[in-house]
Coordinates of N, CA, C and O in Angstrom, one line a residue:
X24 N 191.4 143.7 188.2 CA 192.3 144.9 188.3 C 193.5 144.4 189.2 O 194.6 144.7 188.8
X25 N 193.2 143.9 190.2 CA 194.2 143.4 191.3 C 195.2 142.5 190.7 O 196.5 142.5 190.9
X26 N 194.7 141.5 189.8 CA 195.6 140.5 189.2 C 196.5 141.2 188.1 O 197.7 141.0 188.2
X27 N 195.9 142.2 187.4 CA 196.8 142.8 186.5 C 197.9 143.7 187.2 O 199.1 143.8 186.8
X28 N 197.4 144.4 188.3 CA 198.3 145.1 189.0 C 199.4 144.3 189.7 O 200.5 144.7 189.6
X29 N 199.0 143.2 190.2 CA 200.0 142.4 190.8 C 201.0 141.8 189.8 O 202.2 141.7 190.0
X30 N 200.6 141.5 188.6 CA 201.4 141.1 187.5 C 202.4 142.2 187.1 O 203.6 142.0 187.0
X31 N 202.0 143.4 187.1 CA 202.8 144.4 186.7 C 204.0 144.7 187.8 O 205.0 144.9 187.6
X32 N 203.5 144.8 189.1 CA 204.3 145.0 190.2 C 205.3 143.9 190.2 O 206.6 144.2 190.7
X33 N 205.0 142.8 189.9 CA 206.0 141.6 190.1 C 207.1 141.6 189.0 O 207.9 140.6 189.1
X34 N 207.1 142.5 188.0 CA 208.2 142.6 187.0 C 209.4 142.9 187.5 O 209.5 143.6 188.6
X35 N 210.5 142.4 186.7 CA 211.8 142.9 187.1 C 211.9 144.5 187.0 O 211.3 145.2 186.3
X36 N 213.1 145.0 187.7 CA 213.3 146.3 187.6 C 213.6 146.8 186.2 O 213.3 148.0 185.8
X37 N 214.2 145.9 185.3 CA 214.4 146.3 183.9 C 213.2 146.6 183.1 O 213.2 147.3 182.1
X38 N 212.2 145.9 183.6 CA 210.8 146.1 182.9 C 210.5 147.6 183.1 O 210.0 148.2 182.0
X39 N 210.6 148.0 184.2 CA 210.2 149.4 184.5 C 211.1 150.5 183.9 O 210.6 151.6 183.6
X40 N 212.4 150.1 183.6 CA 213.2 151.0 183.0 C 212.9 151.2 181.4 O 213.1 152.3 180.9
X41 N 212.5 150.1 180.9 CA 212.1 150.2 179.4 C 210.5 150.7 179.3 O 210.4 151.3 178.2
X42 N 209.7 150.4 180.2 CA 208.3 150.8 180.0 C 208.0 152.2 180.5 O 208.6 152.5 181.4
X43 N 207.2 152.9 179.8 CA 206.8 154.1 180.3 C 205.7 154.1 181.3 O 204.7 153.2 181.0
X44 N 205.8 154.8 182.3 CA 204.8 154.7 183.4 C 203.4 155.0 182.9 O 202.2 154.4 183.2
X45 N 203.2 156.2 182.1 CA 202.0 156.5 181.5 C 201.3 155.4 180.9 O 200.1 155.2 180.8
X46 N 202.1 154.5 179.9 CA 201.5 153.4 179.2 C 201.1 152.4 180.1 O 200.0 151.8 180.0
X47 N 201.8 152.1 181.1 CA 201.4 151.2 182.1 C 200.1 151.4 182.9 O 199.1 150.6 183.0
X48 N 200.0 152.9 183.3 CA 198.7 153.2 183.9 C 197.6 153.2 182.9 O 196.5 152.7 183.4
X49 N 197.9 153.7 181.8 CA 196.8 153.6 180.8 C 196.2 152.3 180.5 O 195.1 152.0 180.3
X50 N 197.3 151.4 180.3 CA 196.8 149.9 179.9 C 196.0 149.2 181.1 O 195.0 148.6 180.9
X51 N 196.6 149.7 182.4 CA 195.8 149.1 183.6 C 194.4 149.6 183.6 O 193.5 148.8 183.9
X52 N 194.2 150.9 183.4 CA 192.9 151.4 183.4 C 192.1 151.0 182.4 O 190.9 150.4 182.5
X53 N 192.5 151.1 181.1 CA 191.6 150.8 179.9 C 191.4 149.4 179.8 O 190.3 149.0 179.5
X54 N 192.4 148.6 180.0 CA 192.2 147.0 180.0 C 191.1 146.5 180.9 O 190.4 145.7 180.6
X55 N 191.3 147.0 182.2 CA 190.3 146.6 183.3 C 188.8 147.1 182.9 O 187.9 146.4 183.0
X56 N 188.7 148.2 182.3 CA 187.4 148.8 182.0 C 186.9 148.1 180.8 O 185.7 147.8 180.8
X57 N 187.8 147.8 179.9 CA 187.2 146.9 178.6 C 186.7 145.7 179.1 O 185.7 145.2 178.7
X58 N 187.5 144.9 179.9 CA 187.1 143.6 180.3 C 185.7 143.7 181.2 O 184.9 142.8 181.0
X59 N 185.6 144.6 182.0 CA 184.4 144.8 182.8 C 183.3 145.0 181.9 O 182.2 144.6 182.1
X60 N 183.4 146.0 180.9 CA 182.3 146.2 180.0 C 181.9 144.8 179.1 O 180.8 144.6 179.0
X61 N 182.9 144.2 178.7 CA 182.7 143.0 177.9 C 182.0 141.9 178.7 O 181.0 141.3 178.2
X62 N 182.5 141.7 179.8 CA 181.7 140.8 180.8 C 180.2 141.2 181.1 O 179.4 140.3 181.0
X63 N 180.1 142.3 181.4 CA 178.8 142.8 181.6 C 177.8 142.7 180.4 O 176.7 142.2 180.6
X64 N 178.3 143.0 179.3 CA 177.6 142.8 178.0 C 177.3 141.5 177.7 O 176.2 141.1 177.2
X65 N 178.2 140.5 178.0 CA 178.1 139.1 177.6 C 177.1 138.5 178.6 O 176.2 137.6 178.3
X66 N 177.0 138.9 179.9 CA 176.0 138.3 180.8 C 174.6 138.8 180.4 O 173.7 138.0 180.4
X67 N 174.4 140.0 180.0 CA 173.1 140.4 179.6 C 172.7 139.8 178.3 O 171.5 139.3 178.2
X68 N 173.6 139.7 177.3 CA 173.2 139.0 176.1 C 172.9 137.4 176.5 O 172.0 136.9 175.6
X69 N 173.6 136.8 177.4 CA 173.5 135.6 177.6 C 172.0 135.3 178.1 O 171.3 134.3 177.8
X70 N 171.7 136.1 179.0 CA 170.4 136.0 179.8 C 169.2 136.2 178.8 O 168.2 135.6 178.7
X71 N 169.5 137.3 177.9 CA 168.4 137.6 176.9 C 168.4 136.3 175.9 O 167.1 136.1 175.5
X72 N 169.4 135.8 175.6 CA 169.5 134.7 174.6 C 168.6 133.5 175.2 O 167.9 132.7 174.5
X73 N 169.0 133.2 176.6 CA 168.2 132.1 177.2 C 166.7 132.3 177.2 O 165.8 131.4 176.8
X74 N 166.2 133.5 177.6 CA 164.8 133.9 177.6 C 164.2 133.7 176.3 O 163.2 133.1 176.1
X75 N 164.9 134.2 175.2 CA 164.3 134.1 173.8 C 164.2 132.6 173.4 O 163.4 132.3 172.6
X76 N 165.2 131.8 173.8 CA 165.2 130.4 173.3 C 164.2 129.7 173.9 O 163.3 129.1 173.3
X77 N 163.8 129.9 175.3 CA 162.6 129.2 176.0 C 161.4 129.8 175.5 O 160.5 128.8 175.1
X78 N 161.1 131.0 175.2 CA 159.9 131.6 174.8 C 159.7 131.2 173.3 O 158.6 130.7 173.0
X79 N 160.7 131.2 172.5 CA 160.6 130.7 171.1 C 160.1 129.3 171.0 O 159.3 128.9 170.2
X80 N 160.8 128.4 171.8 CA 160.6 127.0 171.8 C 159.1 126.8 172.2 O 158.4 125.9 171.6
X81 N 158.7 127.4 173.3 CA 157.3 127.3 173.7 C 156.4 127.8 172.7 O 155.4 127.0 172.5
X82 N 156.5 128.7 172.0 CA 155.7 129.3 171.0 C 155.7 128.2 169.8 O 154.7 128.0 169.2
X83 N 156.9 127.7 169.5 CA 156.9 126.8 168.3 C 156.1 125.5 168.7 O 155.3 125.0 167.8
X84 N 156.3 125.0 170.0 CA 155.3 123.9 170.2 C 154.0 124.2 170.4 O 153.1 123.3 170.0
X85 N 153.6 125.5 170.7 CA 152.2 125.8 170.8 C 151.7 126.0 169.3 O 150.5 125.5 169.1
X86 N 152.5 126.4 168.3 CA 151.9 126.5 167.1 C 151.7 125.1 166.2 O 150.8 124.8 165.7
X87 N 153.0 124.3 166.4 CA 152.8 122.9 165.8 C 154.0 122.0 166.4 O 155.0 122.3 166.4
X88 N 153.4 120.9 167.0 CA 154.3 120.0 167.6 C 155.3 119.3 166.7 O 156.4 119.3 167.0
X89 N 154.6 119.0 165.5 CA 155.7 118.3 164.4 C 156.8 119.2 164.0 O 157.8 118.9 163.9
X90 N 156.4 120.6 163.7 CA 157.2 121.4 163.3 C 158.3 121.7 164.3 O 159.5 121.9 164.2
X91 N 157.8 121.8 165.5 CA 158.8 122.0 166.8 C 159.9 120.8 166.7 O 161.1 121.1 166.9
X92 N 159.4 119.6 166.7 CA 160.3 118.4 166.6 C 161.3 118.5 165.5 O 162.5 118.4 165.7
X93 N 160.8 118.8 164.3 CA 161.7 118.8 163.2 C 162.8 120.1 163.3 O 164.0 119.8 163.1
X94 N 162.3 121.1 163.9 CA 163.1 122.3 164.1 C 164.2 122.0 165.1 O 165.5 122.2 165.0
X95 N 163.9 121.3 166.2 CA 164.8 120.9 167.3 C 165.7 120.0 166.9 O 166.9 119.8 167.3
X96 N 165.4 119.0 165.9 CA 166.3 117.9 165.5 C 167.2 118.5 164.5 O 168.3 117.9 164.2
X97 N 167.0 119.7 164.0 CA 168.0 120.4 163.0 C 169.0 121.1 163.6 O 170.2 121.5 163.1
X98 N 168.9 121.3 165.1 CA 169.8 122.1 165.8 C 171.3 121.4 166.0 O 172.3 122.0 165.7
X99 N 171.2 120.0 166.3 CA 172.5 119.5 166.5 C 173.6 119.5 165.4 O 174.8 119.9 165.4
X100 N 173.0 119.2 164.1 CA 173.9 119.4 162.8 C 174.5 120.8 162.7 O 175.6 120.9 162.3
X101 N 173.7 121.8 163.0 CA 174.1 123.2 162.9 C 175.2 123.4 163.9 O 176.3 124.1 163.6
X102 N 175.0 123.0 165.2 CA 176.1 123.2 166.2 C 177.4 122.5 165.8 O 178.5 123.1 166.0
X103 N 177.4 121.3 165.4 CA 178.5 120.5 165.0 C 179.2 121.3 163.8 O 180.5 121.5 163.8
X104 N 178.5 121.8 162.7 CA 179.1 122.6 161.7 C 179.7 123.9 162.3 O 180.7 124.2 161.8
X105 N 179.1 124.6 163.2 CA 179.5 125.7 163.8 C 180.8 125.4 164.5 O 181.8 126.2 164.4
X106 N 180.8 124.3 165.2 CA 182.1 123.9 166.0 C 183.3 123.6 165.0 O 184.4 124.0 165.3
X107 N 183.0 123.1 163.8 CA 184.1 122.7 162.9 C 184.6 124.1 162.2 O 185.9 124.2 162.2
X108 N 183.7 124.9 161.9 CA 184.2 126.2 161.4 C 184.8 127.0 162.4 O 185.8 127.7 162.1
X109 N 184.3 127.1 163.5 CA 185.0 127.9 164.7 C 186.4 127.3 165.1 O 187.3 128.1 165.1
X110 N 186.7 126.0 165.0 CA 187.9 125.5 165.2 C 188.9 125.9 164.0 O 190.1 126.3 164.2
X111 N 188.3 125.8 162.8 CA 189.1 126.2 161.7 C 189.6 127.8 161.8 O 190.7 128.2 161.5
X112 N 188.6 128.5 162.1 CA 188.9 130.0 162.4 C 189.9 130.3 163.4 O 190.8 131.1 163.4
X113 N 189.7 129.5 164.5 CA 190.7 129.6 165.6 C 192.2 129.4 165.2 O 193.1 130.0 165.5
X114 N 192.3 128.3 164.3 CA 193.6 127.9 163.9 C 194.1 129.0 163.0 O 195.3 129.3 163.1
X115 N 193.3 129.5 162.1 CA 193.8 130.7 161.3 C 194.1 131.8 162.2 O 195.0 132.5 161.8
X116 N 193.5 132.1 163.2 CA 193.7 133.3 164.0 C 195.1 133.2 164.7 O 195.7 134.1 164.7
X117 N 195.4 131.9 165.1 CA 196.6 131.7 165.7 C 197.7 131.9 164.6 O 198.8 132.4 165.0
X118 N 197.6 131.4 163.4 CA 198.6 131.7 162.4 C 198.7 133.2 162.2 O 199.9 133.6 162.1
X119 N 197.6 133.9 162.1 CA 197.8 135.4 161.9 C 198.5 136.0 163.1 O 199.3 136.9 162.9
X120 N 198.3 135.6 164.3 CA 199.0 136.1 165.4 C 200.4 135.8 165.4 O 201.3 136.8 165.7
X121 N 200.7 134.7 165.0 CA 202.2 134.4 164.9 C 202.9 135.2 163.8 O 204.1 135.6 164.1
X122 N 202.2 135.3 162.8 CA 202.8 136.2 161.6 C 203.0 137.7 162.1 O 203.9 138.4 161.8
X123 N 201.8 138.1 162.9 CA 201.9 139.5 163.3 C 203.1 139.6 164.4 O 203.8 140.7 164.2
X124 N 203.3 138.7 165.1 CA 204.4 138.7 166.2 C 205.8 138.6 165.3 O 206.8 139.5 165.7
X125 N 205.9 137.9 164.2 CA 207.2 137.9 163.5 C 207.4 139.3 163.0 O 208.5 139.7 162.8
X126 N 206.4 139.8 162.3 CA 206.3 141.1 161.7 C 206.8 142.3 162.7 O 207.7 143.1 162.5
X127 N 206.2 142.2 163.9 CA 206.6 143.1 164.9 C 208.1 142.9 165.2 O 208.8 144.0 165.4
X128 N 208.6 141.7 165.5 CA 209.9 141.4 165.8 C 210.9 142.0 164.7 O 211.8 142.7 165.0
X129 N 210.5 141.9 163.3 CA 211.3 142.4 162.3 C 211.2 143.9 162.3 O 212.5 144.4 162.2
X130 N 210.2 144.5 162.7 CA 210.1 145.9 162.7 C 210.9 146.5 163.7 O 211.6 147.5 163.6
X131 N 210.9 145.8 165.0 CA 211.7 146.2 166.0 C 213.2 146.1 165.8 O 214.0 147.1 166.1
X132 N 213.6 145.2 164.9 CA 214.9 144.9 164.6 C 215.4 146.1 163.6 O 216.6 146.6 163.7
X133 N 214.5 146.5 162.7 CA 214.8 147.5 161.7 C 214.9 148.9 162.5 O 215.8 149.6 162.1
X134 N 214.0 149.1 163.3 CA 214.1 150.6 164.0 C 215.2 150.3 165.1 O 215.8 151.4 165.5

């Protein structure tokens, strides 16, 4: 919150002439709350994922050592494929954001 507040306060005076105070306060409050909620949720999900991974792996080795080895050897190719797909999606997302920015710019000019 302090970083966002400092960023807003450090703006030029013209920024405050154009921006509505209610919008700034709303953004400051809701963005901070949203970030806090997301971080808390991600931490809980991360801890739960780690626990489930360790317990599942232990049960897999308990059930069948060979099956556990085969299963664990299949993980790296899946991660590589996920990384490739994620990189592709990230590039597409950047393109979408650029197009959205251009559309917003054109809409602003029209209005």
